[in-house]
JSON list of C-alpha atoms in Angstrom, two decimals:
[
{"chain": "A", "resi": 1, "resn": "MET", "atom": "CA", "xyz": [51.62, 59.35, 35.82]},
{"chain": "A", "resi": 2, "resn": "SER", "atom": "CA", "xyz": [52.65, 56.08, 34.23]},
{"chain": "A", "resi": 3, "resn": "PRO", "atom": "CA", "xyz": [49.99, 53.50, 33.37]},
{"chain": "A", "resi": 4, "resn": "ARG", "atom": "CA", "xyz": [51.39, 51.26, 36.10]},
{"chain": "A", "resi": 5, "resn": "THR", "atom": "CA", "xyz": [51.16, 54.04, 38.70]},
{"chain": "A", "resi": 6, "resn": "ALA", "atom": "CA", "xyz": [47.64, 54.91, 37.57]},
{"chain": "A", "resi": 7, "resn": "HIS", "atom": "CA", "xyz": [46.61, 51.27, 37.87]},
{"chain": "A", "resi": 8, "resn": "ARG", "atom": "CA", "xyz": [48.04, 51.11, 41.40]},
{"chain": "A", "resi": 9, "resn": "ALA", "atom": "CA", "xyz": [46.21, 54.31, 42.35]},
{"chain": "A", "resi": 10, "resn": "LEU", "atom": "CA", "xyz": [42.94, 52.89, 41.00]},
{"chain": "A", "resi": 11, "resn": "LEU", "atom": "CA", "xyz": [43.44, 49.68, 42.96]},
{"chain": "A", "resi": 12, "resn": "GLY", "atom": "CA", "xyz": [44.31, 51.67, 46.08]},
{"chain": "A", "resi": 13, "resn": "VAL", "atom": "CA", "xyz": [41.14, 53.76, 45.89]},
{"chain": "A", "resi": 14, "resn": "VAL", "atom": "CA", "xyz": [38.99, 50.67, 45.28]},
{"chain": "A", "resi": 15, "resn": "ALA", "atom": "CA", "xyz": [40.71, 48.82, 48.14]},
{"chain": "A", "resi": 16, "resn": "VAL", "atom": "CA", "xyz": [40.20, 51.66, 50.63]},
{"chain": "A", "resi": 17, "resn": "ALA", "atom": "CA", "xyz": [36.55, 52.24, 49.64]},
{"chain": "A", "resi": 18, "resn": "THR", "atom": "CA", "xyz": [35.83, 48.51, 49.76]},
{"chain": "A", "resi": 19, "resn": "GLY", "atom": "CA", "xyz": [37.57, 48.19, 53.13]},
{"chain": "A", "resi": 20, "resn": "ILE", "atom": "CA", "xyz": [35.52, 51.02, 54.63]},
{"chain": "A", "resi": 21, "resn": "SER", "atom": "CA", "xyz": [32.32, 49.49, 53.21]},
{"chain": "A", "resi": 22, "resn": "VAL", "atom": "CA", "xyz": [33.14, 46.05, 54.61]},
{"chain": "A", "resi": 23, "resn": "LEU", "atom": "CA", "xyz": [33.88, 47.52, 58.04]},
{"chain": "A", "resi": 24, "resn": "ALA", "atom": "CA", "xyz": [30.54, 49.35, 58.05]},
{"chain": "A", "resi": 25, "resn": "VAL", "atom": "CA", "xyz": [28.68, 46.15, 57.15]},
{"chain": "A", "resi": 26, "resn": "LEU", "atom": "CA", "xyz": [30.62, 44.24, 59.84]},
{"chain": "A", "resi": 27, "resn": "LEU", "atom": "CA", "xyz": [29.59, 46.88, 62.38]},
{"chain": "A", "resi": 28, "resn": "VAL", "atom": "CA", "xyz": [25.91, 46.30, 61.60]},
{"chain": "A", "resi": 29, "resn": "LEU", "atom": "CA", "xyz": [26.38, 42.52, 61.74]},
{"chain": "A", "resi": 30, "resn": "ALA", "atom": "CA", "xyz": [28.17, 42.79, 65.10]},
{"chain": "A", "resi": 31, "resn": "ALA", "atom": "CA", "xyz": [25.34, 44.93, 66.48]},
{"chain": "A", "resi": 32, "resn": "TRP", "atom": "CA", "xyz": [22.83, 42.35, 65.23]},
{"chain": "A", "resi": 33, "resn": "ARG", "atom": "CA", "xyz": [24.85, 39.54, 66.88]},
{"chain": "A", "resi": 34, "resn": "ASN", "atom": "CA", "xyz": [24.94, 41.46, 70.17]},
{"chain": "A", "resi": 35, "resn": "ASP", "atom": "CA", "xyz": [21.18, 41.91, 69.99]},
{"chain": "A", "resi": 36, "resn": "ARG", "atom": "CA", "xyz": [20.68, 38.18, 69.44]},
{"chain": "A", "resi": 37, "resn": "THR", "atom": "CA", "xyz": [22.90, 37.44, 72.45]},
{"chain": "A", "resi": 38, "resn": "ILE", "atom": "CA", "xyz": [20.89, 39.82, 74.63]},
{"chain": "A", "resi": 39, "resn": "GLU", "atom": "CA", "xyz": [17.54, 38.50, 73.39]},
{"chain": "A", "resi": 40, "resn": "SER", "atom": "CA", "xyz": [18.50, 34.86, 73.95]},
{"chain": "A", "resi": 41, "resn": "ASP", "atom": "CA", "xyz": [18.99, 35.40, 77.71]},
{"chain": "A", "resi": 42, "resn": "MET", "atom": "CA", "xyz": [17.46, 38.81, 78.46]},
{"chain": "A", "resi": 43, "resn": "GLY", "atom": "CA", "xyz": [17.35, 40.56, 81.77]},
{"chain": "A", "resi": 44, "resn": "THR", "atom": "CA", "xyz": [16.03, 44.06, 82.33]},
{"chain": "A", "resi": 45, "resn": "ALA", "atom": "CA", "xyz": [16.97, 46.70, 84.85]},
{"chain": "A", "resi": 46, "resn": "THR", "atom": "CA", "xyz": [16.77, 50.40, 85.57]},
{"chain": "A", "resi": 47, "resn": "ALA", "atom": "CA", "xyz": [20.13, 52.05, 85.02]},
{"chain": "A", "resi": 48, "resn": "GLU", "atom": "CA", "xyz": [21.56, 55.43, 85.82]},
{"chain": "A", "resi": 49, "resn": "VAL", "atom": "CA", "xyz": [23.45, 57.21, 83.05]},
{"chain": "A", "resi": 50, "resn": "LEU", "atom": "CA", "xyz": [26.81, 58.18, 84.56]},
{"chain": "A", "resi": 51, "resn": "SER", "atom": "CA", "xyz": [28.16, 59.98, 81.50]},
{"chain": "A", "resi": 52, "resn": "ALA", "atom": "CA", "xyz": [26.61, 60.55, 78.10]},
{"chain": "A", "resi": 53, "resn": "GLY", "atom": "CA", "xyz": [28.10, 60.95, 74.66]},
{"chain": "A", "resi": 54, "resn": "SER", "atom": "CA", "xyz": [27.04, 60.33, 71.09]},
{"chain": "A", "resi": 55, "resn": "LEU", "atom": "CA", "xyz": [29.33, 57.31, 70.74]},
{"chain": "A", "resi": 56, "resn": "ARG", "atom": "CA", "xyz": [29.63, 56.01, 74.30]},
{"chain": "A", "resi": 57, "resn": "SER", "atom": "CA", "xyz": [27.56, 56.43, 77.45]},
{"chain": "A", "resi": 58, "resn": "ALA", "atom": "CA", "xyz": [28.46, 54.88, 80.79]},
{"chain": "A", "resi": 59, "resn": "VAL", "atom": "CA", "xyz": [25.67, 53.38, 82.88]},
{"chain": "A", "resi": 60, "resn": "SER", "atom": "CA", "xyz": [25.36, 51.62, 86.19]},
{"chain": "A", "resi": 61, "resn": "PHE", "atom": "CA", "xyz": [22.65, 49.11, 87.07]},
{"chain": "A", "resi": 62, "resn": "VAL", "atom": "CA", "xyz": [21.95, 46.41, 89.62]},
{"chain": "A", "resi": 63, "resn": "THR", "atom": "CA", "xyz": [20.98, 42.89, 88.59]},
{"chain": "A", "resi": 64, "resn": "PRO", "atom": "CA", "xyz": [18.48, 40.83, 90.62]},
{"chain": "A", "resi": 65, "resn": "ASP", "atom": "CA", "xyz": [21.37, 39.07, 92.40]},
{"chain": "A", "resi": 66, "resn": "GLY", "atom": "CA", "xyz": [22.36, 42.43, 93.93]},
{"chain": "A", "resi": 67, "resn": "ILE", "atom": "CA", "xyz": [25.51, 42.96, 91.88]},
{"chain": "A", "resi": 68, "resn": "THR", "atom": "CA", "xyz": [26.13, 46.44, 90.50]},
{"chain": "A", "resi": 69, "resn": "HIS", "atom": "CA", "xyz": [27.33, 46.47, 86.91]},
{"chain": "A", "resi": 70, "resn": "ASN", "atom": "CA", "xyz": [29.15, 49.28, 85.20]},
{"chain": "A", "resi": 71, "resn": "PRO", "atom": "CA", "xyz": [29.84, 47.94, 81.68]},
{"chain": "A", "resi": 72, "resn": "ARG", "atom": "CA", "xyz": [33.38, 48.83, 80.62]},
{"chain": "A", "resi": 73, "resn": "LEU", "atom": "CA", "xyz": [32.31, 49.64, 77.04]},
{"chain": "A", "resi": 74, "resn": "GLY", "atom": "CA", "xyz": [29.13, 51.45, 78.06]},
{"chain": "A", "resi": 75, "resn": "VAL", "atom": "CA", "xyz": [25.64, 50.88, 76.76]},
{"chain": "A", "resi": 76, "resn": "LEU", "atom": "CA", "xyz": [24.76, 50.01, 73.16]},
{"chain": "A", "resi": 77, "resn": "TYR", "atom": "CA", "xyz": [22.78, 52.59, 71.14]},
{"chain": "A", "resi": 78, "resn": "PRO", "atom": "CA", "xyz": [23.53, 55.53, 73.49]},
{"chain": "A", "resi": 79, "resn": "THR", "atom": "CA", "xyz": [22.05, 58.44, 71.52]},
{"chain": "A", "resi": 80, "resn": "ARG", "atom": "CA", "xyz": [19.91, 61.07, 73.26]},
{"chain": "A", "resi": 81, "resn": "LEU", "atom": "CA", "xyz": [20.96, 60.17, 76.79]},
{"chain": "A", "resi": 82, "resn": "THR", "atom": "CA", "xyz": [21.96, 62.66, 79.47]},
{"chain": "A", "resi": 83, "resn": "ALA", "atom": "CA", "xyz": [24.07, 62.20, 82.59]},
{"chain": "A", "resi": 84, "resn": "GLY", "atom": "CA", "xyz": [21.91, 61.51, 85.65]},
{"chain": "A", "resi": 85, "resn": "GLN", "atom": "CA", "xyz": [19.02, 60.16, 83.58]},
{"chain": "A", "resi": 86, "resn": "ARG", "atom": "CA", "xyz": [17.42, 56.89, 84.68]},
{"chain": "A", "resi": 87, "resn": "ILE", "atom": "CA", "xyz": [16.71, 54.54, 81.79]},
{"chain": "A", "resi": 88, "resn": "GLU", "atom": "CA", "xyz": [15.52, 51.00, 81.25]},
{"chain": "A", "resi": 89, "resn": "VAL", "atom": "CA", "xyz": [18.17, 48.66, 79.89]},
{"chain": "A", "resi": 90, "resn": "GLU", "atom": "CA", "xyz": [18.19, 45.14, 78.52]},
{"chain": "A", "resi": 91, "resn": "TYR", "atom": "CA", "xyz": [21.22, 42.95, 79.12]},
{"chain": "A", "resi": 92, "resn": "ALA", "atom": "CA", "xyz": [22.40, 39.39, 78.59]},
{"chain": "A", "resi": 93, "resn": "ARG", "atom": "CA", "xyz": [22.08, 37.68, 81.97]},
{"chain": "A", "resi": 94, "resn": "SER", "atom": "CA", "xyz": [25.00, 35.42, 81.06]},
{"chain": "A", "resi": 95, "resn": "GLU", "atom": "CA", "xyz": [27.08, 38.48, 80.14]},
{"chain": "A", "resi": 96, "resn": "PRO", "atom": "CA", "xyz": [25.79, 41.57, 82.04]},
{"chain": "A", "resi": 97, "resn": "ASP", "atom": "CA", "xyz": [28.39, 43.84, 80.46]},
{"chain": "A", "resi": 98, "resn": "LEU", "atom": "CA", "xyz": [26.51, 43.41, 77.17]},
{"chain": "A", "resi": 99, "resn": "VAL", "atom": "CA", "xyz": [23.74, 45.95, 77.70]},
{"chain": "A", "resi": 100, "resn": "ARG", "atom": "CA", "xyz": [21.57, 48.13, 75.46]},
{"chain": "A", "resi": 101, "resn": "VAL", "atom": "CA", "xyz": [18.99, 50.84, 75.95]},
{"chain": "A", "resi": 102, "resn": "ALA", "atom": "CA", "xyz": [15.61, 49.12, 76.17]},
{"chain": "A", "resi": 103, "resn": "GLY", "atom": "CA", "xyz": [13.60, 49.26, 72.96]},
{"chain": "A", "resi": 104, "resn": "ARG", "atom": "CA", "xyz": [16.59, 49.96, 70.74]},
{"chain": "A", "resi": 105, "resn": "ASP", "atom": "CA", "xyz": [18.27, 47.46, 68.46]},
{"chain": "A", "resi": 106, "resn": "ALA", "atom": "CA", "xyz": [20.69, 47.09, 65.56]},
{"chain": "A", "resi": 107, "resn": "SER", "atom": "CA", "xyz": [18.31, 48.87, 63.21]},
{"chain": "A", "resi": 108, "resn": "VAL", "atom": "CA", "xyz": [19.57, 52.19, 64.61]},
{"chain": "A", "resi": 109, "resn": "ALA", "atom": "CA", "xyz": [23.01, 51.35, 63.17]},
{"chain": "A", "resi": 110, "resn": "ILE", "atom": "CA", "xyz": [21.79, 50.82, 59.61]},
{"chain": "A", "resi": 111, "resn": "VAL", "atom": "CA", "xyz": [21.34, 54.47, 58.62]},
{"chain": "A", "resi": 112, "resn": "PRO", "atom": "CA", "xyz": [24.70, 55.73, 59.96]},
{"chain": "A", "resi": 113, "resn": "CYS", "atom": "CA", "xyz": [26.59, 52.76, 58.50]},
{"chain": "A", "resi": 114, "resn": "GLY", "atom": "CA", "xyz": [24.73, 53.04, 55.21]},
{"chain": "A", "resi": 115, "resn": "SER", "atom": "CA", "xyz": [25.58, 56.73, 55.11]},
{"chain": "A", "resi": 116, "resn": "VAL", "atom": "CA", "xyz": [29.26, 55.91, 55.56]},
{"chain": "A", "resi": 117, "resn": "VAL", "atom": "CA", "xyz": [29.14, 53.42, 52.68]},
{"chain": "A", "resi": 118, "resn": "VAL", "atom": "CA", "xyz": [27.28, 55.81, 50.37]},
{"chain": "A", "resi": 119, "resn": "GLY", "atom": "CA", "xyz": [29.54, 58.73, 51.32]},
{"chain": "A", "resi": 120, "resn": "THR", "atom": "CA", "xyz": [32.65, 56.65, 50.75]},
{"chain": "A", "resi": 121, "resn": "TRP", "atom": "CA", "xyz": [31.58, 55.66, 47.25]},
{"chain": "A", "resi": 122, "resn": "LEU", "atom": "CA", "xyz": [30.37, 59.21, 46.45]},
{"chain": "A", "resi": 123, "resn": "VAL", "atom": "CA", "xyz": [33.95, 60.31, 47.05]},
{"chain": "A", "resi": 124, "resn": "ALA", "atom": "CA", "xyz": [35.66, 57.25, 45.55]},
{"chain": "A", "resi": 125, "resn": "LEU", "atom": "CA", "xyz": [33.76, 57.11, 42.24]},
{"chain": "A", "resi": 126, "resn": "PRO", "atom": "CA", "xyz": [34.73, 60.60, 41.01]},
{"chain": "A", "resi": 127, "resn": "VAL", "atom": "CA", "xyz": [38.33, 59.96, 42.09]},
{"chain": "A", "resi": 128, "resn": "LEU", "atom": "CA", "xyz": [38.29, 56.69, 40.14]},
{"chain": "A", "resi": 129, "resn": "LEU", "atom": "CA", "xyz": [36.87, 58.46, 37.08]},
{"chain": "A", "resi": 130, "resn": "VAL", "atom": "CA", "xyz": [39.56, 61.16, 37.22]},
{"chain": "A", "resi": 131, "resn": "LEU", "atom": "CA", "xyz": [42.34, 58.60, 37.65]},
{"chain": "A", "resi": 132, "resn": "ARG", "atom": "CA", "xyz": [40.98, 56.50, 34.81]},
{"chain": "A", "resi": 133, "resn": "ARG", "atom": "CA", "xyz": [40.67, 59.52, 32.49]},
{"chain": "A", "resi": 134, "resn": "ARG", "atom": "CA", "xyz": [44.19, 60.65, 33.39]},
{"chain": "A", "resi": 135, "resn": "ALA", "atom": "CA", "xyz": [45.59, 57.17, 32.70]},
{"chain": "A", "resi": 136, "resn": "ARG", "atom": "CA", "xyz": [43.87, 57.05, 29.28]},
{"chain": "A", "resi": 137, "resn": "THR", "atom": "CA", "xyz": [45.09, 60.52, 28.36]},
{"chain": "A", "resi": 138, "resn": "GLU", "atom": "CA", "xyz": [48.69, 59.77, 29.28]},
{"chain": "A", "resi": 139, "resn": "SER", "atom": "CA", "xyz": [48.73, 56.37, 27.58]},
{"chain": "A", "resi": 140, "resn": "SER", "atom": "CA", "xyz": [47.56, 57.79, 24.22]}
]
């Protein structure tokens, strides 16, 4: 591996690890922003869980104006839900498709996103060390 190739590989690993880390942080910030939007104009309702998954759960609920909402992207923070379950949800009255499970907020995203960042760098750092050692060995 030439020094130039080794340098490119090092930059590539750093770029990928940094990109993944930035995306994880942006995910937490987006969740926080969604929470602020909900809290600034909050409505509450009882919803029925139509389908449940670890990443996306579909719900249906009726707002006080009698309109049934079935948010296209599902409910925020959907863990530990089961199909057919009735749950309390909080939504932005100005944007009823922005809905979360009542009592949950962006703090539930911190541990998974932090784990992704830590895991990424636990893989990237040894790779960087090996690439750096290989570049030094071949240049001498």
